[in-house]
Amino acid sequence: MASLRAIQQLGLKIPNDIALLSFDDFELLEFSAPPITAVAQPLEDIAENIMNILLNRLDNQKGDQEPYEVVLPTVLNIRDSTLAK
């Protein structure tokens, strides 16, 4: 929202003057004018991984625990806020 406000205050037009892409897709982005390109994150998978990691740490309360690295796929939803050049 802050980005949209700043773009409007500067008098810029999306996508002619500036392209806009959001990391995290939510329904409102589809209905803005123009619709905003976004990277969709797998929120349910993120939540499931967080719960598994927390439960594992609670079960194994040793002093030092190795950090976890979780890589999940994302989806790029291309909409009218970005133009190919």
Backbone atoms as SQL, in Angstrom:
CREATE TABLE atoms (id INTEGER PRIMARY KEY, chain TEXT, resi INTEGER, resn TEXT, atom TEXT, x REAL, y REAL, z REAL);
INSERT INTO atoms VALUES
  (1, 'A', 1, 'MET', 'N', 0.825, -1.184, 0.000),
  (2, 'A', 1, 'MET', 'CA', 0.000, 0.000, 0.000),
  (3, 'A', 1, 'MET', 'C', 0.875, 1.255, 0.000),
  (4, 'A', 2, 'ALA', 'N', 1.959, 1.215, 0.759),
  (5, 'A', 2, 'ALA', 'CA', 2.845, 2.377, 0.805),
  (6, 'A', 2, 'ALA', 'C', 3.462, 2.639, -0.565),
  (7, 'A', 3, 'SER', 'N', 3.809, 1.572, -1.276),
  (8, 'A', 3, 'SER', 'CA', 4.370, 1.734, -2.622),
  (9, 'A', 3, 'SER', 'C', 3.353, 2.361, -3.562),
  (10, 'A', 4, 'LEU', 'N', 2.128, 1.874, -3.510),
  (11, 'A', 4, 'LEU', 'CA', 1.078, 2.435, -4.368),
  (12, 'A', 4, 'LEU', 'C', 0.840, 3.904, -4.053),
  (13, 'A', 5, 'ARG', 'N', 0.844, 4.228, -2.761),
  (14, 'A', 5, 'ARG', 'CA', 0.652, 5.627, -2.350),
  (15, 'A', 5, 'ARG', 'C', 1.786, 6.509, -2.877),
  (16, 'A', 6, 'ALA', 'N', 3.019, 6.051, -2.743),
  (17, 'A', 6, 'ALA', 'CA', 4.173, 6.828, -3.203),
  (18, 'A', 6, 'ALA', 'C', 4.148, 6.996, -4.720),
  (19, 'A', 7, 'ILE', 'N', 3.811, 5.943, -5.436),
  (20, 'A', 7, 'ILE', 'CA', 3.739, 6.016, -6.895),
  (21, 'A', 7, 'ILE', 'C', 2.686, 7.037, -7.309),
  (22, 'A', 8, 'GLN', 'N', 1.544, 7.014, -6.631),
  (23, 'A', 8, 'GLN', 'CA', 0.480, 7.974, -6.936),
  (24, 'A', 8, 'GLN', 'C', 0.913, 9.402, -6.614),
  (25, 'A', 9, 'GLN', 'N', 1.552, 9.601, -5.470),
  (26, 'A', 9, 'GLN', 'CA', 2.003, 10.937, -5.077),
  (27, 'A', 9, 'GLN', 'C', 3.042, 11.497, -6.041),
  (28, 'A', 10, 'LEU', 'N', 3.839, 10.636, -6.620),
  (29, 'A', 10, 'LEU', 'CA', 4.852, 11.077, -7.588),
  (30, 'A', 10, 'LEU', 'C', 4.268, 11.272, -8.981),
  (31, 'A', 11, 'GLY', 'N', 3.010, 10.934, -9.156),
  (32, 'A', 11, 'GLY', 'CA', 2.364, 11.107, -10.452),
  (33, 'A', 11, 'GLY', 'C', 2.807, 10.093, -11.494),
  (34, 'A', 12, 'LEU', 'N', 3.323, 8.953, -11.041),
  (35, 'A', 12, 'LEU', 'CA', 3.780, 7.934, -11.977),
  (36, 'A', 12, 'LEU', 'C', 2.631, 7.017, -12.361),
  (37, 'A', 13, 'LYS', 'N', 2.707, 6.453, -13.542),
  (38, 'A', 13, 'LYS', 'CA', 1.691, 5.534, -14.044),
  (39, 'A', 13, 'LYS', 'C', 2.285, 4.136, -14.151),
  (40, 'A', 14, 'ILE', 'N', 1.537, 3.170, -13.610),
  (41, 'A', 14, 'ILE', 'CA', 1.912, 1.759, -13.700),
  (42, 'A', 14, 'ILE', 'C', 1.240, 1.197, -14.939),
  (43, 'A', 15, 'PRO', 'N', 1.878, 0.501, -15.817),
  (44, 'A', 15, 'PRO', 'CA', 3.278, 0.114, -15.907),
  (45, 'A', 15, 'PRO', 'C', 4.098, 1.012, -16.822),
  (46, 'A', 16, 'ASN', 'N', 3.504, 2.098, -17.339),
  (47, 'A', 16, 'ASN', 'CA', 4.219, 2.932, -18.316),
  (48, 'A', 16, 'ASN', 'C', 5.462, 3.598, -17.736),
  (49, 'A', 17, 'ASP', 'N', 5.355, 4.158, -16.525),
  (50, 'A', 17, 'ASP', 'CA', 6.491, 4.849, -15.908),
  (51, 'A', 17, 'ASP', 'C', 7.296, 3.946, -14.983),
  (52, 'A', 18, 'ILE', 'N', 6.608, 3.019, -14.343),
  (53, 'A', 18, 'ILE', 'CA', 7.252, 2.158, -13.353),
  (54, 'A', 18, 'ILE', 'C', 6.529, 0.815, -13.312),
  (55, 'A', 19, 'ALA', 'N', 7.296, -0.246, -13.239),
  (56, 'A', 19, 'ALA', 'CA', 6.710, -1.585, -13.092),
  (57, 'A', 19, 'ALA', 'C', 6.572, -1.883, -11.608),
  (58, 'A', 20, 'LEU', 'N', 5.585, -2.705, -11.280),
  (59, 'A', 20, 'LEU', 'CA', 5.361, -3.036, -9.870),
  (60, 'A', 20, 'LEU', 'C', 5.135, -4.531, -9.729),
  (61, 'A', 21, 'LEU', 'N', 5.875, -5.141, -8.796),
  (62, 'A', 21, 'LEU', 'CA', 5.761, -6.558, -8.519),
  (63, 'A', 21, 'LEU', 'C', 5.741, -6.740, -7.013),
  (64, 'A', 22, 'SER', 'N', 4.853, -7.580, -6.522),
  (65, 'A', 22, 'SER', 'CA', 4.738, -7.844, -5.091),
  (66, 'A', 22, 'SER', 'C', 5.233, -9.249, -4.798),
  (67, 'A', 23, 'PHE', 'N', 5.941, -9.393, -3.680),
  (68, 'A', 23, 'PHE', 'CA', 6.298, -10.736, -3.221),
  (69, 'A', 23, 'PHE', 'C', 5.310, -11.084, -2.130),
  (70, 'A', 24, 'ASP', 'N', 4.359, -11.871, -2.470),
  (71, 'A', 24, 'ASP', 'CA', 3.249, -12.362, -1.675),
  (72, 'A', 24, 'ASP', 'C', 1.983, -11.912, -2.384),
  (73, 'A', 25, 'ASP', 'N', 1.283, -12.850, -2.900),
  (74, 'A', 25, 'ASP', 'CA', 0.089, -12.566, -3.685),
  (75, 'A', 25, 'ASP', 'C', -1.133, -12.632, -2.780),
  (76, 'A', 26, 'PHE', 'N', -1.996, -11.683, -2.918),
  (77, 'A', 26, 'PHE', 'CA', -3.277, -11.730, -2.226),
  (78, 'A', 26, 'PHE', 'C', -4.334, -11.163, -3.154),
  (79, 'A', 27, 'GLU', 'N', -5.569, -11.498, -2.888),
  (80, 'A', 27, 'GLU', 'CA', -6.668, -11.266, -3.827),
  (81, 'A', 27, 'GLU', 'C', -6.809, -9.812, -4.288),
  (82, 'A', 28, 'LEU', 'N', -6.554, -8.874, -3.412),
  (83, 'A', 28, 'LEU', 'CA', -6.702, -7.459, -3.762),
  (84, 'A', 28, 'LEU', 'C', -5.833, -7.070, -4.956),
  (85, 'A', 29, 'LEU', 'N', -4.672, -7.692, -5.100),
  (86, 'A', 29, 'LEU', 'CA', -3.762, -7.342, -6.194),
  (87, 'A', 29, 'LEU', 'C', -4.368, -7.627, -7.564),
  (88, 'A', 30, 'GLU', 'N', -5.257, -8.603, -7.637),
  (89, 'A', 30, 'GLU', 'CA', -5.920, -8.920, -8.907),
  (90, 'A', 30, 'GLU', 'C', -6.908, -7.842, -9.321),
  (91, 'A', 31, 'PHE', 'N', -7.420, -7.094, -8.351),
  (92, 'A', 31, 'PHE', 'CA', -8.491, -6.141, -8.627),
  (93, 'A', 31, 'PHE', 'C', -8.042, -4.690, -8.619),
  (94, 'A', 32, 'SER', 'N', -6.753, -4.442, -8.419),
  (95, 'A', 32, 'SER', 'CA', -6.262, -3.067, -8.501),
  (96, 'A', 32, 'SER', 'C', -6.186, -2.679, -9.973),
  (97, 'A', 33, 'ALA', 'N', -5.986, -1.412, -10.222),
  (98, 'A', 33, 'ALA', 'CA', -5.915, -0.933, -11.607),
  (99, 'A', 33, 'ALA', 'C', -4.543, -0.324, -11.849),
  (100, 'A', 34, 'PRO', 'N', -3.676, -0.969, -12.610),
  (101, 'A', 34, 'PRO', 'CA', -3.836, -2.279, -13.233),
  (102, 'A', 34, 'PRO', 'C', -3.601, -3.393, -12.213),
  (103, 'A', 35, 'PRO', 'N', -4.012, -4.620, -12.544),
  (104, 'A', 35, 'PRO', 'CA', -3.715, -5.750, -11.659),
  (105, 'A', 35, 'PRO', 'C', -2.200, -5.895, -11.483),
  (106, 'A', 36, 'ILE', 'N', -1.773, -6.213, -10.275),
  (107, 'A', 36, 'ILE', 'CA', -0.351, -6.204, -9.937),
  (108, 'A', 36, 'ILE', 'C', 0.257, -7.609, -10.007),
  (109, 'A', 37, 'THR', 'N', 1.370, -7.711, -10.711),
  (110, 'A', 37, 'THR', 'CA', 2.142, -8.944, -10.801),
  (111, 'A', 37, 'THR', 'C', 2.635, -9.311, -9.399),
  (112, 'A', 38, 'ALA', 'N', 2.588, -10.606, -9.075),
  (113, 'A', 38, 'ALA', 'CA', 2.986, -11.014, -7.724),
  (114, 'A', 38, 'ALA', 'C', 3.562, -12.424, -7.716),
  (115, 'A', 39, 'VAL', 'N', 4.422, -12.659, -6.743),
  (116, 'A', 39, 'VAL', 'CA', 4.947, -13.993, -6.474),
  (117, 'A', 39, 'VAL', 'C', 4.096, -14.590, -5.357),
  (118, 'A', 40, 'ALA', 'N', 3.423, -15.694, -5.646),
  (119, 'A', 40, 'ALA', 'CA', 2.587, -16.359, -4.652),
  (120, 'A', 40, 'ALA', 'C', 3.424, -17.345, -3.851),
  (121, 'A', 41, 'GLN', 'N', 3.277, -17.271, -2.538),
  (122, 'A', 41, 'GLN', 'CA', 3.982, -18.188, -1.650),
  (123, 'A', 41, 'GLN', 'C', 3.033, -19.290, -1.184),
  (124, 'A', 42, 'PRO', 'N', 3.553, -20.489, -0.955),
  (125, 'A', 42, 'PRO', 'CA', 2.699, -21.584, -0.487),
  (126, 'A', 42, 'PRO', 'C', 2.466, -21.473, 1.030),
  (127, 'A', 43, 'LEU', 'N', 1.501, -20.649, 1.430),
  (128, 'A', 43, 'LEU', 'CA', 1.308, -20.322, 2.841),
  (129, 'A', 43, 'LEU', 'C', 1.019, -21.545, 3.716),
  (130, 'A', 44, 'GLU', 'N', 0.225, -22.476, 3.216),
  (131, 'A', 44, 'GLU', 'CA', -0.058, -23.675, 4.016),
  (132, 'A', 44, 'GLU', 'C', 1.199, -24.501, 4.238),
  (133, 'A', 45, 'ASP', 'N', 2.025, -24.622, 3.209),
  (134, 'A', 45, 'ASP', 'CA', 3.281, -25.367, 3.352),
  (135, 'A', 45, 'ASP', 'C', 4.233, -24.661, 4.305),
  (136, 'A', 46, 'ILE', 'N', 4.263, -23.335, 4.252),
  (137, 'A', 46, 'ILE', 'CA', 5.110, -22.568, 5.176),
  (138, 'A', 46, 'ILE', 'C', 4.647, -22.816, 6.608),
  (139, 'A', 47, 'ALA', 'N', 3.342, -22.718, 6.849),
  (140, 'A', 47, 'ALA', 'CA', 2.805, -22.931, 8.195),
  (141, 'A', 47, 'ALA', 'C', 3.094, -24.356, 8.685),
  (142, 'A', 48, 'GLU', 'N', 2.926, -25.335, 7.813),
  (143, 'A', 48, 'GLU', 'CA', 3.176, -26.727, 8.196),
  (144, 'A', 48, 'GLU', 'C', 4.646, -26.933, 8.568),
  (145, 'A', 49, 'ASN', 'N', 5.549, -26.356, 7.786),
  (146, 'A', 49, 'ASN', 'CA', 6.977, -26.482, 8.084),
  (147, 'A', 49, 'ASN', 'C', 7.334, -25.792, 9.396),
  (148, 'A', 50, 'ILE', 'N', 6.753, -24.635, 9.655),
  (149, 'A', 50, 'ILE', 'CA', 7.012, -23.932, 10.917),
  (150, 'A', 50, 'ILE', 'C', 6.579, -24.791, 12.097),
  (151, 'A', 51, 'MET', 'N', 5.374, -25.356, 11.996),
  (152, 'A', 51, 'MET', 'CA', 4.884, -26.199, 13.092),
  (153, 'A', 51, 'MET', 'C', 5.780, -27.424, 13.287),
  (154, 'A', 52, 'ASN', 'N', 6.195, -28.070, 12.215),
  (155, 'A', 52, 'ASN', 'CA', 7.078, -29.237, 12.323),
  (156, 'A', 52, 'ASN', 'C', 8.407, -28.880, 12.972),
  (157, 'A', 53, 'ILE', 'N', 8.966, -27.757, 12.586),
  (158, 'A', 53, 'ILE', 'CA', 10.249, -27.324, 13.160),
  (159, 'A', 53, 'ILE', 'C', 10.087, -27.016, 14.645),
  (160, 'A', 54, 'LEU', 'N', 9.030, -26.277, 14.995),
  (161, 'A', 54, 'LEU', 'CA', 8.816, -25.950, 16.410),
  (162, 'A', 54, 'LEU', 'C', 8.577, -27.195, 17.251),
  (163, 'A', 55, 'LEU', 'N', 7.749, -28.110, 16.764),
  (164, 'A', 55, 'LEU', 'CA', 7.491, -29.346, 17.506),
  (165, 'A', 55, 'LEU', 'C', 8.762, -30.175, 17.653),
  (166, 'A', 56, 'ASN', 'N', 9.562, -30.240, 16.609),
  (167, 'A', 56, 'ASN', 'CA', 10.830, -30.969, 16.661),
  (168, 'A', 56, 'ASN', 'C', 11.763, -30.353, 17.700),
  (169, 'A', 57, 'ARG', 'N', 11.818, -29.033, 17.741),
  (170, 'A', 57, 'ARG', 'CA', 12.688, -28.367, 18.717),
  (171, 'A', 57, 'ARG', 'C', 12.196, -28.582, 20.145),
  (172, 'A', 58, 'LEU', 'N', 10.873, -28.611, 20.329),
  (173, 'A', 58, 'LEU', 'CA', 10.331, -28.872, 21.658),
  (174, 'A', 58, 'LEU', 'C', 10.627, -30.302, 22.105),
  (175, 'A', 59, 'ASP', 'N', 10.574, -31.250, 21.172),
  (176, 'A', 59, 'ASP', 'CA', 10.854, -32.654, 21.483),
  (177, 'A', 59, 'ASP', 'C', 12.334, -32.887, 21.767),
  (178, 'A', 60, 'ASN', 'N', 13.199, -32.137, 21.128),
  (179, 'A', 60, 'ASN', 'CA', 14.651, -32.331, 21.239),
  (180, 'A', 60, 'ASN', 'C', 15.295, -31.099, 21.849),
  (181, 'A', 61, 'GLN', 'N', 15.055, -30.879, 23.108),
  (182, 'A', 61, 'GLN', 'CA', 15.565, -29.666, 23.748),
  (183, 'A', 61, 'GLN', 'C', 16.999, -29.847, 24.232),
  (184, 'A', 62, 'LYS', 'N', 17.889, -30.036, 23.292),
  (185, 'A', 62, 'LYS', 'CA', 19.322, -30.060, 23.591),
  (186, 'A', 62, 'LYS', 'C', 19.768, -28.600, 23.606),
  (187, 'A', 63, 'GLY', 'N', 20.970, -28.346, 23.965),
  (188, 'A', 63, 'GLY', 'CA', 21.459, -26.971, 23.981),
  (189, 'A', 63, 'GLY', 'C', 21.533, -26.347, 22.595),
  (190, 'A', 64, 'ASP', 'N', 22.397, -26.895, 21.757),
  (191, 'A', 64, 'ASP', 'CA', 22.592, -26.352, 20.410),
  (192, 'A', 64, 'ASP', 'C', 21.806, -27.170, 19.399),
  (193, 'A', 65, 'GLN', 'N', 21.081, -26.485, 18.544),
  (194, 'A', 65, 'GLN', 'CA', 20.341, -27.170, 17.491),
  (195, 'A', 65, 'GLN', 'C', 20.761, -26.599, 16.148),
  (196, 'A', 66, 'GLU', 'N', 20.869, -27.480, 15.191),
  (197, 'A', 66, 'GLU', 'CA', 21.243, -27.062, 13.850),
  (198, 'A', 66, 'GLU', 'C', 20.122, -26.224, 13.231),
  (199, 'A', 67, 'PRO', 'N', 20.480, -25.212, 12.443),
  (200, 'A', 67, 'PRO', 'CA', 19.435, -24.436, 11.757),
  (201, 'A', 67, 'PRO', 'C', 18.779, -25.275, 10.662),
  (202, 'A', 68, 'TYR', 'N', 17.546, -24.948, 10.364),
  (203, 'A', 68, 'TYR', 'CA', 16.805, -25.631, 9.309),
  (204, 'A', 68, 'TYR', 'C', 16.817, -24.776, 8.060),
  (205, 'A', 69, 'GLU', 'N', 16.893, -25.428, 6.924),
  (206, 'A', 69, 'GLU', 'CA', 16.710, -24.735, 5.651),
  (207, 'A', 69, 'GLU', 'C', 15.577, -25.437, 4.926),
  (208, 'A', 70, 'VAL', 'N', 14.549, -24.678, 4.607),
  (209, 'A', 70, 'VAL', 'CA', 13.398, -25.218, 3.909),
  (210, 'A', 70, 'VAL', 'C', 13.230, -24.413, 2.623),
  (211, 'A', 71, 'VAL', 'N', 13.164, -25.104, 1.505),
  (212, 'A', 71, 'VAL', 'CA', 12.976, -24.451, 0.214),
  (213, 'A', 71, 'VAL', 'C', 11.638, -24.914, -0.344),
  (214, 'A', 72, 'LEU', 'N', 10.762, -23.956, -0.600),
  (215, 'A', 72, 'LEU', 'CA', 9.432, -24.265, -1.121),
  (216, 'A', 72, 'LEU', 'C', 9.242, -23.562, -2.459),
  (217, 'A', 73, 'PRO', 'N', 8.458, -24.140, -3.345),
  (218, 'A', 73, 'PRO', 'CA', 8.236, -23.512, -4.654),
  (219, 'A', 73, 'PRO', 'C', 7.307, -22.310, -4.542),
  (220, 'A', 74, 'THR', 'N', 7.495, -21.372, -5.448),
  (221, 'A', 74, 'THR', 'CA', 6.606, -20.211, -5.557),
  (222, 'A', 74, 'THR', 'C', 6.045, -20.163, -6.974),
  (223, 'A', 75, 'VAL', 'N', 5.051, -19.302, -7.167),
  (224, 'A', 75, 'VAL', 'CA', 4.440, -19.147, -8.491),
  (225, 'A', 75, 'VAL', 'C', 4.429, -17.665, -8.834),
  (226, 'A', 76, 'LEU', 'N', 4.911, -17.329, -10.025),
  (227, 'A', 76, 'LEU', 'CA', 4.883, -15.951, -10.499),
  (228, 'A', 76, 'LEU', 'C', 3.590, -15.729, -11.271),
  (229, 'A', 77, 'ASN', 'N', 2.728, -14.861, -10.738),
  (230, 'A', 77, 'ASN', 'CA', 1.469, -14.507, -11.402),
  (231, 'A', 77, 'ASN', 'C', 1.665, -13.181, -12.128),
  (232, 'A', 78, 'ILE', 'N', 1.889, -13.274, -13.437),
  (233, 'A', 78, 'ILE', 'CA', 2.164, -12.076, -14.234),
  (234, 'A', 78, 'ILE', 'C', 0.853, -11.397, -14.584),
  (235, 'A', 79, 'ARG', 'N', 0.788, -10.107, -14.215),
  (236, 'A', 79, 'ARG', 'CA', -0.401, -9.310, -14.506),
  (237, 'A', 79, 'ARG', 'C', 0.036, -8.027, -15.198),
  (238, 'A', 80, 'ASP', 'N', -0.864, -7.080, -15.304),
  (239, 'A', 80, 'ASP', 'CA', -0.609, -5.899, -16.138),
  (240, 'A', 80, 'ASP', 'C', 0.306, -4.843, -15.530),
  (241, 'A', 81, 'SER', 'N', 0.780, -5.022, -14.312),
  (242, 'A', 81, 'SER', 'CA', 1.648, -4.004, -13.707),
  (243, 'A', 81, 'SER', 'C', 3.088, -4.106, -14.183),
  (244, 'A', 82, 'THR', 'N', 3.385, -5.101, -14.996),
  (245, 'A', 82, 'THR', 'CA', 4.726, -5.258, -15.569),
  (246, 'A', 82, 'THR', 'C', 4.577, -5.450, -17.080),
  (247, 'A', 83, 'LEU', 'N', 5.398, -4.756, -17.817),
  (248, 'A', 83, 'LEU', 'CA', 5.402, -4.867, -19.280),
  (249, 'A', 83, 'LEU', 'C', 6.712, -5.459, -19.750),
  (250, 'A', 84, 'ALA', 'N', 6.648, -6.300, -20.739),
  (251, 'A', 84, 'ALA', 'CA', 7.877, -6.806, -21.364),
  (252, 'A', 84, 'ALA', 'C', 8.495, -5.696, -22.177),
  (253, 'A', 85, 'LYS', 'N', 9.817, -5.560, -22.110),
  (254, 'A', 85, 'LYS', 'CA', 10.499, -4.518, -22.895),
  (255, 'A', 85, 'LYS', 'C', 11.527, -5.154, -23.778);
